[in-house]
Structure formats: C-alpha cells, structure tokens
Short mmCIF file of C-alpha atoms and ligand atoms in Angstrom, two decimals:
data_model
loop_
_atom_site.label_atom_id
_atom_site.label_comp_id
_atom_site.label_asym_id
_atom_site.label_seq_id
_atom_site.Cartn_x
_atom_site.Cartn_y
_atom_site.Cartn_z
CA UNK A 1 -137.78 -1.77 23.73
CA UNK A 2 -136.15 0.56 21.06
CA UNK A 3 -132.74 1.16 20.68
CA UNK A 4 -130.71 3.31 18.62
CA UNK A 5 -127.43 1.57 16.95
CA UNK A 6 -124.81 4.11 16.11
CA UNK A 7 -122.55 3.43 13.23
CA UNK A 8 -123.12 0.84 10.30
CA UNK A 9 -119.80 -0.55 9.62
CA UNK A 10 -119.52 -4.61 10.46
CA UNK A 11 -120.69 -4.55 13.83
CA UNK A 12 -123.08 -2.14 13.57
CA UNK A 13 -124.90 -3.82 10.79
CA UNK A 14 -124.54 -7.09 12.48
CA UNK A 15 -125.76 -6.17 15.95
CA UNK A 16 -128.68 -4.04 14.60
CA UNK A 17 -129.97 -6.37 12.26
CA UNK A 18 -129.80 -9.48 15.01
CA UNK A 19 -131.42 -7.38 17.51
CA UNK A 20 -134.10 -6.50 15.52
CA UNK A 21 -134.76 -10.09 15.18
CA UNK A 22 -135.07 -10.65 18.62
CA UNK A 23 -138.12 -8.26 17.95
CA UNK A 24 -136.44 -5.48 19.23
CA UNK A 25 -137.04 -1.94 17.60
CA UNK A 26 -133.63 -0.86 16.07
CA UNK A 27 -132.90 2.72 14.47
CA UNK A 28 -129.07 2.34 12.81
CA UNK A 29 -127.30 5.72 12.57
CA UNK A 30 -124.67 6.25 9.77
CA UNK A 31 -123.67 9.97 8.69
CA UNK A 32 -122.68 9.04 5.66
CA UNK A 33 -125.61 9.41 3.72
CA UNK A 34 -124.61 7.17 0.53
CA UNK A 35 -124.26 4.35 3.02
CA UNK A 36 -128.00 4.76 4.60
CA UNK A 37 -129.09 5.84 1.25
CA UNK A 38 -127.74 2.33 -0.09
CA UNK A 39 -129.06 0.51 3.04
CA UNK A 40 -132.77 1.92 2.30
CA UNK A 41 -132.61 0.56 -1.06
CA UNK A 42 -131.77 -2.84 0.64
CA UNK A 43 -127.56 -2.33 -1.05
CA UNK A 44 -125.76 -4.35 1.84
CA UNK A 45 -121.84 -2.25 1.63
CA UNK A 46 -120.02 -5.52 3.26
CA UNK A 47 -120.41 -9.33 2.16
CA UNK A 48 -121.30 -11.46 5.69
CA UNK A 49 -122.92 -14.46 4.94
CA UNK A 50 -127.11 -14.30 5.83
CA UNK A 51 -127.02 -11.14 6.63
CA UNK A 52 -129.16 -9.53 3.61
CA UNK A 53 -131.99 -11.66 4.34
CA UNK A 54 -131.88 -11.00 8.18
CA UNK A 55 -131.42 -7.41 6.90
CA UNK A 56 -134.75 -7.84 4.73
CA UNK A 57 -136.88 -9.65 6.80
CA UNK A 58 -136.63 -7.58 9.85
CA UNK A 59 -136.71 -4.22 7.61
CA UNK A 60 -140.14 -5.74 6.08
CA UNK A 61 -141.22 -6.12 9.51
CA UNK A 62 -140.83 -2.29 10.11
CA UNK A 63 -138.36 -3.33 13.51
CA UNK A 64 -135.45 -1.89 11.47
CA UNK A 65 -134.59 1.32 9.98
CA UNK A 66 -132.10 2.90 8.45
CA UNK A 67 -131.25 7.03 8.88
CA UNK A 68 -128.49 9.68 8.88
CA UNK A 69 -130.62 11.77 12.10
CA UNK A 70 -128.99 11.06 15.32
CA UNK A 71 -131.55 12.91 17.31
CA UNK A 72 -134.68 11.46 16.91
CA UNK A 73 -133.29 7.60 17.19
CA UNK A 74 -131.36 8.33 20.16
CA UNK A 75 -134.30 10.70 21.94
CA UNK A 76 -136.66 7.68 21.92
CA UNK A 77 -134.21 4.81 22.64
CA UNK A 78 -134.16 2.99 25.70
CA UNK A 79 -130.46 2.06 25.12
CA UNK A 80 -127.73 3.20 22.29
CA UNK A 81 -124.99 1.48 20.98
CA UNK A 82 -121.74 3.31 20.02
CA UNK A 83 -120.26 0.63 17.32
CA UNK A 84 -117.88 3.37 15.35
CA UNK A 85 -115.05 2.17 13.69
CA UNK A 86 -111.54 2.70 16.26
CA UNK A 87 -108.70 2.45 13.89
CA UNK A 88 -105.18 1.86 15.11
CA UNK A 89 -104.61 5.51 15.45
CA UNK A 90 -101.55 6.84 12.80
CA UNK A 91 -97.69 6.54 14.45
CA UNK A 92 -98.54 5.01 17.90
CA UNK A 93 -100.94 1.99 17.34
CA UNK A 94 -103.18 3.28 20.35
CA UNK A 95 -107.16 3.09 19.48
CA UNK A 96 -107.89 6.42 17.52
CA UNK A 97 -111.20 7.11 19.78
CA UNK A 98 -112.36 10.02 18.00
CA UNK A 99 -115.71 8.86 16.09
CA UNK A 100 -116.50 6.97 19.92
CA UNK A 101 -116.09 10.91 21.57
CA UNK A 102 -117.84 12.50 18.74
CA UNK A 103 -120.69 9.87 19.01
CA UNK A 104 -120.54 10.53 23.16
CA UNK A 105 -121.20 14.16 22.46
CA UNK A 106 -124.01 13.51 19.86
CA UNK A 107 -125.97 11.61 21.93
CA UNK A 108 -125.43 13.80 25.19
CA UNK A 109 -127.43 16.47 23.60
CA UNK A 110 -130.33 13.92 22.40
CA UNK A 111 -130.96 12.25 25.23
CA UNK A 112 -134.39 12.36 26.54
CA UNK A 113 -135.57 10.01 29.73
CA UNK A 114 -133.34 7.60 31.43
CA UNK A 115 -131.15 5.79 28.67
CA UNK A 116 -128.75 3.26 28.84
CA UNK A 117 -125.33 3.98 26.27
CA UNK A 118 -123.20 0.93 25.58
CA UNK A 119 -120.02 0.76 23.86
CA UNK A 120 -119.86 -1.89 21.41
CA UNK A 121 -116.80 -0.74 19.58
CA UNK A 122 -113.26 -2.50 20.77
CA UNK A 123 -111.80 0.56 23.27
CA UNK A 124 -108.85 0.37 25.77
CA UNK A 125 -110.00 0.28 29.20
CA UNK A 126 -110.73 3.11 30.72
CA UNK A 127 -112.94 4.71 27.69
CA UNK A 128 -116.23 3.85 29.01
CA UNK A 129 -114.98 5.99 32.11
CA UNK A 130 -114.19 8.55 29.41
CA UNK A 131 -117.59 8.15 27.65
CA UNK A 132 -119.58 8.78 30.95
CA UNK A 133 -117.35 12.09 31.33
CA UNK A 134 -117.96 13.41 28.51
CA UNK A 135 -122.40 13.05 28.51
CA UNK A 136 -122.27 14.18 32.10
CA UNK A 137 -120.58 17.28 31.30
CA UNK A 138 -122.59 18.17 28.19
CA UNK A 139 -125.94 17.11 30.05
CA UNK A 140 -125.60 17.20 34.12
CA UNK A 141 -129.77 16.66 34.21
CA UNK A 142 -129.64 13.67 31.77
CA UNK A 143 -130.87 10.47 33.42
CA UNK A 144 -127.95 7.76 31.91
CA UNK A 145 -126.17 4.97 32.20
CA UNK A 146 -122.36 3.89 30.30
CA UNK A 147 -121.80 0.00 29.67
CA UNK A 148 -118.92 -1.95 28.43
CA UNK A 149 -120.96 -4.52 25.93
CA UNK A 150 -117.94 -6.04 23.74
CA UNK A 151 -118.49 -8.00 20.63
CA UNK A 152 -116.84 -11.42 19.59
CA UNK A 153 -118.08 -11.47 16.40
CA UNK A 154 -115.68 -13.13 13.70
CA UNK A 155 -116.60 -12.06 10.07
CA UNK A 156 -117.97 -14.72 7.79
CA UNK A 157 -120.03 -16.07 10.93
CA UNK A 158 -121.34 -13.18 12.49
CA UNK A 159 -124.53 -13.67 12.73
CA UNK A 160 -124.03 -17.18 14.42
CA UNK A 161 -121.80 -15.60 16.39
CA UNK A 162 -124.41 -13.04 17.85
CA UNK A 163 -127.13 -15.50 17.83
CA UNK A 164 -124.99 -18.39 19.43
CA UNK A 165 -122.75 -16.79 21.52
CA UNK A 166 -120.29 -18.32 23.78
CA UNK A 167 -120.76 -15.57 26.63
CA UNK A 168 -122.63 -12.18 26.39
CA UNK A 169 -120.16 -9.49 28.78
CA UNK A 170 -121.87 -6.82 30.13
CA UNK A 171 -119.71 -4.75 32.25
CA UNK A 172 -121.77 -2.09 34.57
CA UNK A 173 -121.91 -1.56 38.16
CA UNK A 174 -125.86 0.11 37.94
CA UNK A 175 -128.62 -2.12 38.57
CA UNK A 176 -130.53 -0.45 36.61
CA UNK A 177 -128.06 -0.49 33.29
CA UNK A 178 -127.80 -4.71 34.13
CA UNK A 179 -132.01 -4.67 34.23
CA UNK A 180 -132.23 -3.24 30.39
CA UNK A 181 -129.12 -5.03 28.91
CA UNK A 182 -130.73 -8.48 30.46
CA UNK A 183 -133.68 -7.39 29.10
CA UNK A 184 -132.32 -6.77 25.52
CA UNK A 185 -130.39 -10.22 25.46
CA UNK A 186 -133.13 -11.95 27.73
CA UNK A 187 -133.64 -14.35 24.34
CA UNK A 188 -129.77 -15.61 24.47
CA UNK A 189 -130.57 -16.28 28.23
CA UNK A 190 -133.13 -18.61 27.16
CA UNK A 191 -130.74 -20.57 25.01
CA UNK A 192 -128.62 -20.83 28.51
CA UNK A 193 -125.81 -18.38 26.81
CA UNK A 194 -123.28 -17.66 29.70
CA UNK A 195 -124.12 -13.58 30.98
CA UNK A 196 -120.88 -12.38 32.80
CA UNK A 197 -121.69 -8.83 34.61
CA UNK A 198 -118.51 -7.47 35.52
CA UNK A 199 -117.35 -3.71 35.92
CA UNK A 200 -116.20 -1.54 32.92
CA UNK A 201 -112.89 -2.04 33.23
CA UNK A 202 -112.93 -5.77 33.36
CA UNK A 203 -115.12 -5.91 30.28
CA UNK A 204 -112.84 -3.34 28.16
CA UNK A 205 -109.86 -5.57 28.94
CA UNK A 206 -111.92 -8.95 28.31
CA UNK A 207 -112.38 -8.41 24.78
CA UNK A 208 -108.60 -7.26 24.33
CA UNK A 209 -107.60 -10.49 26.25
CA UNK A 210 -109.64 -12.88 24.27
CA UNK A 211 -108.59 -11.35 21.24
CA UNK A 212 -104.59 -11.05 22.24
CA UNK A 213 -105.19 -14.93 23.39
CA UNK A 214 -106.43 -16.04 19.95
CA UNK A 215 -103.59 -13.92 18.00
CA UNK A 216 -100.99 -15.62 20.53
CA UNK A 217 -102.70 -19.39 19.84
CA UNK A 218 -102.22 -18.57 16.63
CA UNK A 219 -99.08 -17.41 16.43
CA UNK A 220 -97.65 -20.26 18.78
CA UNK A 221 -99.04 -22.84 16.25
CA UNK A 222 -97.40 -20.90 13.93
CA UNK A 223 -94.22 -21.44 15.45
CA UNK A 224 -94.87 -24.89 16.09
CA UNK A 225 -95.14 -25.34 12.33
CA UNK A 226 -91.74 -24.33 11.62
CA UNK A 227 -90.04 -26.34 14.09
CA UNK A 228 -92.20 -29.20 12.43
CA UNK A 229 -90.41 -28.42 9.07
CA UNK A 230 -87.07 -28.79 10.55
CA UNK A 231 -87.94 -32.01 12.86
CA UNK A 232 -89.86 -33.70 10.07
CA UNK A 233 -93.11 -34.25 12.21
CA UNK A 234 -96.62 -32.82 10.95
CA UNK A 235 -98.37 -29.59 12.49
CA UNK A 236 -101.36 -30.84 11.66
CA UNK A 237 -101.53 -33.60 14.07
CA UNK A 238 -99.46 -31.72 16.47
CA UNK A 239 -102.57 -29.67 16.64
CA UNK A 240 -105.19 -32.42 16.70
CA UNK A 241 -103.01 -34.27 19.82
CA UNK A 242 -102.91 -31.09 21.76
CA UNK A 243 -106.22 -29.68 21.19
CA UNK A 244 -107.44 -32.93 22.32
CA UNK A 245 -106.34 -31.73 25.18
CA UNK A 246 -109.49 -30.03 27.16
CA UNK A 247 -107.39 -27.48 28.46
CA UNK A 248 -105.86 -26.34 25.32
CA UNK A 249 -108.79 -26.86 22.93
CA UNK A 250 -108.93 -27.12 18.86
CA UNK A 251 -109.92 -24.43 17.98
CA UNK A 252 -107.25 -21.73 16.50
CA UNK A 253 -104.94 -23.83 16.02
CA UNK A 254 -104.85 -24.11 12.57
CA UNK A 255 -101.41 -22.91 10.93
CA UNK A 256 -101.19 -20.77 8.23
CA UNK A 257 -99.09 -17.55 7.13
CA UNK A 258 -100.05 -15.54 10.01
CA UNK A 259 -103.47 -13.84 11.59
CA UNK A 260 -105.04 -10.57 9.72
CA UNK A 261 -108.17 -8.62 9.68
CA UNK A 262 -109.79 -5.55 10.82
CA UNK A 263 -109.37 -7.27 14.95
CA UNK A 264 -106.26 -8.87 15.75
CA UNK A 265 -103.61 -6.96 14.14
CA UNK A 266 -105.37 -3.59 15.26
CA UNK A 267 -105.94 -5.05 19.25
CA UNK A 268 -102.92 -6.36 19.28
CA UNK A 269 -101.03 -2.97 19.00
CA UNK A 270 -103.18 -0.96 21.03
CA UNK A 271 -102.93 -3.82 24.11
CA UNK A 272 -99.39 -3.71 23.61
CA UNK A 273 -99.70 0.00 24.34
CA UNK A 274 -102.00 0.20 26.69
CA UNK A 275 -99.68 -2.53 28.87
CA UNK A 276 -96.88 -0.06 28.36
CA UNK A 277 -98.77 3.20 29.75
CA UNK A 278 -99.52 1.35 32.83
CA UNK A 279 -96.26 0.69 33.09
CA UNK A 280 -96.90 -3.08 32.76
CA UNK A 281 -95.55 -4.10 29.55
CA UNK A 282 -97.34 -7.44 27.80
CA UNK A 283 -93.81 -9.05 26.16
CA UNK A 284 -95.61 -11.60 24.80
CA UNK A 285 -98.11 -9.58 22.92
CA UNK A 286 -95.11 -7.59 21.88
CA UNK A 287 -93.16 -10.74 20.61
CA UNK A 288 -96.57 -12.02 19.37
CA UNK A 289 -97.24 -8.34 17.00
CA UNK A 290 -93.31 -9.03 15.91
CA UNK A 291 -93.42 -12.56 14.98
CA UNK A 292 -96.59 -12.17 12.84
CA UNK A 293 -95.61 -9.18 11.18
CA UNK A 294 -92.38 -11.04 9.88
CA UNK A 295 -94.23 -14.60 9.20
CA UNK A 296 -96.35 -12.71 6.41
CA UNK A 297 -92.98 -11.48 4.95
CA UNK A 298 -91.80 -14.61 4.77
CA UNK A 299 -94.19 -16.11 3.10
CA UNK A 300 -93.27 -14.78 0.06
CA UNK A 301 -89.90 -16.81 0.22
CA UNK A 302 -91.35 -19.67 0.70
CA UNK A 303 -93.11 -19.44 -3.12
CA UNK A 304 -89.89 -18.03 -4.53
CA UNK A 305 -88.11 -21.23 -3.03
CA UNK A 306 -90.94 -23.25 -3.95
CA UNK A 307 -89.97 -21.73 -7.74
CA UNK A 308 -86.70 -22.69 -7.50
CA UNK A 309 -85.29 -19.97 -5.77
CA UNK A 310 -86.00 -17.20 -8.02
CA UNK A 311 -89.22 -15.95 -9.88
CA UNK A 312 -87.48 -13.40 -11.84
CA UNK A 313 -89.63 -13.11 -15.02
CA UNK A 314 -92.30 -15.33 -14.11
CA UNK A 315 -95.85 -15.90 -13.76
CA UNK A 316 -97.60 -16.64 -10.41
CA UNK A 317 -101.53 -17.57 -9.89
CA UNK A 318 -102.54 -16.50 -6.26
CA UNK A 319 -105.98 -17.86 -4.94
CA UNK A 320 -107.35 -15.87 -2.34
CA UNK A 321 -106.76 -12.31 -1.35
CA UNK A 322 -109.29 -11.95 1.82
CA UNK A 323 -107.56 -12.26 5.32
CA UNK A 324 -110.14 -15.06 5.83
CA UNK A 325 -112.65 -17.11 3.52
CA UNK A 326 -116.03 -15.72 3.25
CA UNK A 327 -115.73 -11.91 3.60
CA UNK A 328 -114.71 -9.32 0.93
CA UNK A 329 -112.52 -7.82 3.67
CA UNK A 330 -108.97 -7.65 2.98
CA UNK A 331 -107.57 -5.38 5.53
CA UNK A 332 -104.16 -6.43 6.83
CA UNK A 333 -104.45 -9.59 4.75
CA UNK A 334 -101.44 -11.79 4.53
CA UNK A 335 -101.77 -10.77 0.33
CA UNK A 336 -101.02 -7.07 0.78
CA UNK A 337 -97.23 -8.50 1.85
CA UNK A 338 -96.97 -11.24 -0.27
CA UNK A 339 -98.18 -10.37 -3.44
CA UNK A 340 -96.18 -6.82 -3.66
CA UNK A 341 -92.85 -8.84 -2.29
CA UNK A 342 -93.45 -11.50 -5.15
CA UNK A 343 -93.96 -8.16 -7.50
CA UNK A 344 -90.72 -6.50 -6.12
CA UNK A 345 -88.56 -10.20 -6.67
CA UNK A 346 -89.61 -10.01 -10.34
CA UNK A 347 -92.37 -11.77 -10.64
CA UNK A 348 -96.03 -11.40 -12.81
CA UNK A 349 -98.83 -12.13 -10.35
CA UNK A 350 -102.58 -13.52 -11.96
CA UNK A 351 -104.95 -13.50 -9.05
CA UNK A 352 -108.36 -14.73 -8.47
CA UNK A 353 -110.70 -13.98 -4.89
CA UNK A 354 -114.11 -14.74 -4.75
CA UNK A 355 -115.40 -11.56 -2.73
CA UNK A 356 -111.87 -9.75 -2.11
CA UNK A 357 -111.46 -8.15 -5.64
CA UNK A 358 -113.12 -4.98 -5.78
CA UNK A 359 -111.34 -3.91 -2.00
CA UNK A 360 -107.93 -5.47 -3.48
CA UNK A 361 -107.84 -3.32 -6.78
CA UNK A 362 -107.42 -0.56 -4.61
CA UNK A 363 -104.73 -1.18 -3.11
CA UNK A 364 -102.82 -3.61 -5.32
CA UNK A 365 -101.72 -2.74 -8.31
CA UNK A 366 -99.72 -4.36 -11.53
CA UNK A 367 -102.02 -7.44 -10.88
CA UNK A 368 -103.96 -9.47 -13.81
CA UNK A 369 -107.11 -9.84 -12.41
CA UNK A 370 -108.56 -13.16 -13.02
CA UNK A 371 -112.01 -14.21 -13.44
CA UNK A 372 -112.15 -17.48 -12.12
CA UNK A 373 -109.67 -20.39 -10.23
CA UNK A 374 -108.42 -21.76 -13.14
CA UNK A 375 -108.54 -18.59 -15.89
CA UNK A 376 -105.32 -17.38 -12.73
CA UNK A 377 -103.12 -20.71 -13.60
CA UNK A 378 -103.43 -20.51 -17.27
CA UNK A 379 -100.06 -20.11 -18.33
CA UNK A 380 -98.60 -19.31 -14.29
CA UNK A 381 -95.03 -21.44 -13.34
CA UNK A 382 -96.61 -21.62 -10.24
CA UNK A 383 -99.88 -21.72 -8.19
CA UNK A 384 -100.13 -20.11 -4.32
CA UNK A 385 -103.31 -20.19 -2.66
CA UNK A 386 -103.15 -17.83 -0.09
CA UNK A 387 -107.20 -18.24 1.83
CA UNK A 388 -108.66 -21.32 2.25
CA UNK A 389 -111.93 -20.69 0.01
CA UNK A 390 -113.96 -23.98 0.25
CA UNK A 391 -114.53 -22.98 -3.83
CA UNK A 392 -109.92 -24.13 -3.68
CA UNK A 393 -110.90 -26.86 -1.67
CA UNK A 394 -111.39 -29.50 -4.65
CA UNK A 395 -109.80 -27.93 -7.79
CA UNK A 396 -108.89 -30.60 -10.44
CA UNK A 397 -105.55 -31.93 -10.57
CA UNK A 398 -105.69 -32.64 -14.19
CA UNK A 399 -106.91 -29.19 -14.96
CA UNK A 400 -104.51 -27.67 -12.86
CA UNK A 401 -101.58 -29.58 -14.86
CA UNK A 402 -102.25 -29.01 -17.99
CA UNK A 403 -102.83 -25.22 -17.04
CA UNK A 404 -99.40 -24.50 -15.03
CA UNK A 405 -96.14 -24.64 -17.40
CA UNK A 406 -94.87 -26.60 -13.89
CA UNK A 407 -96.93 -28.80 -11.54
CA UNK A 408 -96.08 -26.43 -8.79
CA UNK A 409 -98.48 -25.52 -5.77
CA UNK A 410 -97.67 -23.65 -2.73
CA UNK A 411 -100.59 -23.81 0.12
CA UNK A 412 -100.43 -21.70 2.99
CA UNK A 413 -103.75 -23.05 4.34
CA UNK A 414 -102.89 -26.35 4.47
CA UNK A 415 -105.80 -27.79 2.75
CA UNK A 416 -104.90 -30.30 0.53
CA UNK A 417 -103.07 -33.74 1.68
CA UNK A 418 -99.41 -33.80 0.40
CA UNK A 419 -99.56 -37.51 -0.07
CA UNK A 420 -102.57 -37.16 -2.48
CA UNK A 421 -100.84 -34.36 -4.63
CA UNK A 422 -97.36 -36.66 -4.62
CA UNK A 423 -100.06 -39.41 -6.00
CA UNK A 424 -101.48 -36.72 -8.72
CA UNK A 425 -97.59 -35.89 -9.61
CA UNK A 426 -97.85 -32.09 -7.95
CA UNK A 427 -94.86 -30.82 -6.08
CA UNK A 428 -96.86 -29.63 -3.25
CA UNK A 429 -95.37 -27.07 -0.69
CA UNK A 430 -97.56 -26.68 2.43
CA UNK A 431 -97.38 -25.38 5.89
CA UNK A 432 -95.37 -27.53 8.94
CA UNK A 433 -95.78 -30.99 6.80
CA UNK A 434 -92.52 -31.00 4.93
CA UNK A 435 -91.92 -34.26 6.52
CA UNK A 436 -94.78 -35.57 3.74
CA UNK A 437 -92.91 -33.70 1.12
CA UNK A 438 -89.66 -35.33 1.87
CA UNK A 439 -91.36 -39.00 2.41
CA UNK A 440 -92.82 -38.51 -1.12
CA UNK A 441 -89.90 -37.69 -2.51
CA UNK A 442 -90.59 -33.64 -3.61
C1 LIG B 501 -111.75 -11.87 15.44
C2 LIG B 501 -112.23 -12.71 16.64
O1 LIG B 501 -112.18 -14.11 16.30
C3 LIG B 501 -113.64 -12.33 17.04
O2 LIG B 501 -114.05 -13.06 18.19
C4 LIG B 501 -113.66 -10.83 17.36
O3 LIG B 501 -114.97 -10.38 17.69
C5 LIG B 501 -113.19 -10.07 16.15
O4 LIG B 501 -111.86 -10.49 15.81
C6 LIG B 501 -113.20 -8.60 16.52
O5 LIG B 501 -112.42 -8.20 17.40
O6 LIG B 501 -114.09 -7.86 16.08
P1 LIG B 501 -112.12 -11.98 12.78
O7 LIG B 501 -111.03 -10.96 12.70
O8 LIG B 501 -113.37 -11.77 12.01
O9 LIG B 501 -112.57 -12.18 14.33
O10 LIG B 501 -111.52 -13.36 12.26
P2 LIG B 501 -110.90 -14.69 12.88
O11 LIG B 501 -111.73 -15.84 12.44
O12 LIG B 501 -110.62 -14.56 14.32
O13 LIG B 501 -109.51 -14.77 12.08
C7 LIG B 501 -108.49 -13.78 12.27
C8 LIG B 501 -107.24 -14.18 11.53
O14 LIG B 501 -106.62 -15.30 12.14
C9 LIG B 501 -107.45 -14.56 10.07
O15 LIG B 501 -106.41 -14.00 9.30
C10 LIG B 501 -107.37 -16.08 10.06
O16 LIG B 501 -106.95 -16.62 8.85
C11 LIG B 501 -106.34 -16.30 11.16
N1 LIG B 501 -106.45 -17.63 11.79
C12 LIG B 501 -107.54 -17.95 12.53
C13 LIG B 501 -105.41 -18.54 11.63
O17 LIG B 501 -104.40 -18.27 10.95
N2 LIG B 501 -105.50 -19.77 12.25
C14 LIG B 501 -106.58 -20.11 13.00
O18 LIG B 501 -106.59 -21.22 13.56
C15 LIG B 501 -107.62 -19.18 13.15
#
C-alpha cells in the first residue's frame, strides 16, 4: 500500500507520519520547498507533542518521505490525501477551497491505475462532489475514486487522536473506494475503533457538526459560568453534576474565555454560511460565532476590574499566549484580543508562553517578552494567565508575592482553587466561582 499525502501543514504531517507507522508507504507533498527541505533534515515547522520521533522512526524505516514532486508520489499511490490548508476565505467566512482545486487538478494529470483521492482537509459539503468534477474533466480515462475522510484531530494530542480514535468516517458510495480505505485503517479496526461508511455528503457535514457541537458545549458552559457569577454557585461543579450525566458527558465543558484555534472559529463561520445558502439558517451557530467573539473581548475587563478598574500606567504579566496548552499555535487565540485591549486601556503587558512566542512576536507588538513564569511578574501590578500550561499549574505563592507590587491574579482557566489562594493571601479572580471569592472575603 503506498499513498501519497498532499500538503504538510498539521494534518498533513500528522496523518502521514501515523500512517506510515501502520507500515504503510507514505510520500508527503509540500510545494514549498523550505518546508520539505526542513523536513529532510528532520526540522519539524509545528510543535505536536511525539510527533518528531514518530517522524524519525518511520523516516529511518524508509516508509516516509518527504518531496516537493507531485507526480511521481501520486502516479504510484494507491490512494492520495488532499490535507491543504482551507482558510476562512477573506469578507464572507466561506472555506477558501482554492489549494483543495489546485491539488484536484494536480493529481488529475498524475494519476496512473485505479486510485482512490480522499479529502482530508475540513470542506463544506458538497466539495468532494466538486473534487470528482474537476479529475473527471481533466482525465475522462482515469480509473478513480473521491472520499470524504475527515479528521478529528485536536492539536497537542494528535497523534493519540489518530491512533485512538473515537470513530474513523469514511464517506463513499464505491465498493471499491470502502475496500482500500478499510484496508488503510484495517489496524484501528483491530483495536475495535467504530468505522462509519456513509455518503460524501454526510461525512462533509459530520465533521462540521462535531466541530459546531463542541464550539456550542463550549460556549453554553461559558454562559453557564456567568450566570454562576451572578447566582453565587460554582461552574465547576455545575459541570461535574451535569457531565455526570451520560447523555451530556464531561468532556468540553470546561469554562474559560472562549474557544480558538485554527478549527472552531474557522468551521464555525463557514457552517454558518453554508446553513444560509441552503436557505436553512443554523441560529444557534450564529448566536454561538457572536457570543464567543464578544466573551474574548470581555475578558480584558475582567483584568482591568480585577486592577481596580483601571490599568492606566501599569504593568501586567500574561501567562500563556497559545489558544490551547501544548502547541505553538496561536491563531485566533483568546491573547490576540486581550492583550492589544489591555495595551489600548493603558496598560504595559510582560508576557511569557512556553511554545507560542516566536508565532506571537509577529503579530503582537509593544510586548516585553519574558523568559520565564516568574521573570513576567517581576515588578507587574497584576498577573493573568490566559492558557492553562501544566508548567502555571503549581507556581509558588511566595514567589509570586514578593514578585507582584499587588497579590493580584486573574485565571481564565480556572486552575487554581480560590480557597487555597484566599489561604496564601492572593486576591484571586477566576472563571464562574466568584461565589469562593465572595465566601473568602476578596
Ligand atoms: C478541534 C477539535 O477538538 C478536533 O476534534 C478537530 O479535529 C479540530 O478542531 C479540527 O477541526 O481540525 P483543536 O482546535 O486542536 O481541535 O482544539 P480543541 O482541544 O478542540 O480546543 C479548541 C478551543 O476550545 C481551545 O481554544 C480550547 O481552549 C477551547 N476549549 C476546549 C474550552 O474553552 N473548553 C473546553 O472544555 C474545551
């Protein structure tokens, strides 16, 4: 089995590298040629956590290889995977689908012997329809197949995520197609991993779903966190009593200053927009896109009223600048609204990320860049940690106090227990608990 893996951003790499552990032969395609060049010299160009020694060991192996020629990977593989980047396309939020048609019309003229071509990038439904088009009109005598394959790969667990998945969707209607994709992810079948085979459509919208479900659980917990703030009960065990609840689940439920990344915020707009077209509008993604948009603006309140109402001339540490621990990936992160809105109200910002530094410089500017936790609160009024690094999880009190001019920390992650920072004599300010704020007397 060979197959050729088009596109080496996140899911590319990902995919490629975990099929070629499943001993599959894997060519990934890239045209930029700084990229592959870097890739060949074993230079991963995103953090993911285990994926350079995947990388390694299957490229020592000789079952994965790296290369800018489209022709040659794609004339010998048995299946290829379009996993190009679809960015929320400029002024409408619909899914700009031009690298996913250039890719189509690249591999119509290399095809060579029946080949299956799956698209692995997120794409509104009706692009795999699109996909199949295009090849048959470049290449009426090419023996092929097009299948909706969706990912559900989170960053910072991706490879778990591939290897341990919680369904595999393969969405053909061609025996044939369903024979070679079981084939390729016969190994997850052995590990009992759910295999849904549905039609294209179904598939395309799946992954929008599942990702427009998540960004609404999310959201709705969000919600739920304010009303705990004005009812004095505690979102954290709101959570834990309904995700108890087999039907509701715990997972995603975890409040915080509103869902970012490369997925959700992107999805969200072009399902919202897709819903429209069909003349079916989705008003709770709609609401959903509106409420999270404003939640990350108003996070920046909640430090300035957590400064006293005003941080005019002072100095705030931020911890985290990621959209999510353990990824250098800031992209739509809550930071790139909070940390200009804290700039605009007057105030100096010292920030610290583990991974997210080198992305943030480039788009944040004015910042002291810190080089560790605690070098960021030396001298701040105030600290804000903004990603729940498990590096934040067990800073020292002591340290932290004699660092800050005030004992001041703002948490939208919710990872420290108020009661605990009342005991170390830190006015805490957290997310949906202020009931523990007010019963310790902050
Ligand atoms: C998301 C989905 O979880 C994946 O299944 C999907 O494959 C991926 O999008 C994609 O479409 O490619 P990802 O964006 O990597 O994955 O990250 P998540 O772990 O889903 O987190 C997204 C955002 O939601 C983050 O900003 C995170 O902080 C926030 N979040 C998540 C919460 O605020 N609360 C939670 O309980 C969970």
């Amino acid at each position: 089995m060979r197959i050729a893996m088009i596109g080496t951003g996140y899911v590319g790499l990902v995919s490629g590298a975990c099929l070629s552990q499943f001993g599959i032969d894997v060519v990934c395609v890239d045209k930029d040629r700084d990229k592959i060049d870097g890739l060949n010299r074993g230079e991963l160009p995103i953090f993911e956590p285990g994926l350079d020694t995947l990388m390694a060991n299957n490229v020592s192996a000789g079952r994965l290889i790296f290369s800018t020629d489209l022709p040659p990977a794609v004339d010998k593989a048995d299946a290829v995977f379009i996993a190009v980047g679809t960015p929320s396309r400029r002024g409408d939020g619909h899914a700009d689908l031009s690298h996913v048609f250039d890719a189509a019309k690249e591999i119509a003229a290399a095809l060579n012997g029946y080949t299956v071509v799956a698209t692995k990038s997120t794409v509104p439904v009706g692009t795999s329809d699109e996909v199949e088009r295009i090849i048959g009109s470049l290449r009426p005598d090419a023996e092929f197949d097009v299948v909706s394959n969706p990912e559900f790969l989170r960053e910072g667990s991706a490879i778990s995520d591939f290897m341990r998945p919680d369904r595999v969707i393969i969405g053909t209607e061609s025996k044939r197609a369903g024979e070679v994709m079981g084939h390729i992810y016969r190994p997850l079948y052995l590990i009992e991993t759910p295999v849904l085979f549905t039609t294209r459509p179904t598939a395309e919208l799946i992954k929008y779903a599942a990702n427009g479900f998540l960004a609404t659980k999310i959201t709705f917990i969000n919600q739920i966190a304010n009303l705990c703030e004005k009812v004095g009960a505690d979102v954290q065990d709101v959570a834990r009593g309904i995700g108890l609840d087999g039907r509701i689940g715990p997972k995603f439920l975890h409040a915080g200053p509103g869902y970012g990344g490369s997925c959700f915020p992107k999805d969200m707009l072009a399902l919202a927009r897709t819903a429209q077209e069909a003349g079916n509008p989705l008003r709770i993604v709609e609401t959903v896109i509106e409420i999270n948009n404003t939640r990350k603006r108003q996070m920046a309140e909640r430090i300035i009223d957590a400064c006293g109402g005003s941080v005019q001339g002072k100095t705030i540490a931020i911890l985290g600048l990621t959209f999510k621990p353990n990824t250098d990936d800031i992209r739509n992160a809550p930071s790139l609204d909070i940390l200009p809105a804290l700039q605009a109200a007057g105030a100096s910002l010292r920030a610290f990320d583990p991974k997210g530094m080198e992305e943030a410089k480039e788009i944040l500017t004015g910042i002291h860049w810190c080089g560790g936790a605690y070098e960021s609160m030396n001298g701040a009024d105030a600290l804000a940690i903004l990603t729940e690094w498990n590096e934040f999880r067990a800073l020292d009190f002591d340290r932290i106090k004699s660092l800050l001019k005030k004992p001041v920390m703002v948490d939208l992650r919710n990872i420290y227990n108020p009661r605990e920072m009342a005991e170390a004599g830190i006015q805490y300010f957290c997310i949906g608990r202020s009931d523990m704020n007010r019963k310790a007397g902050l």
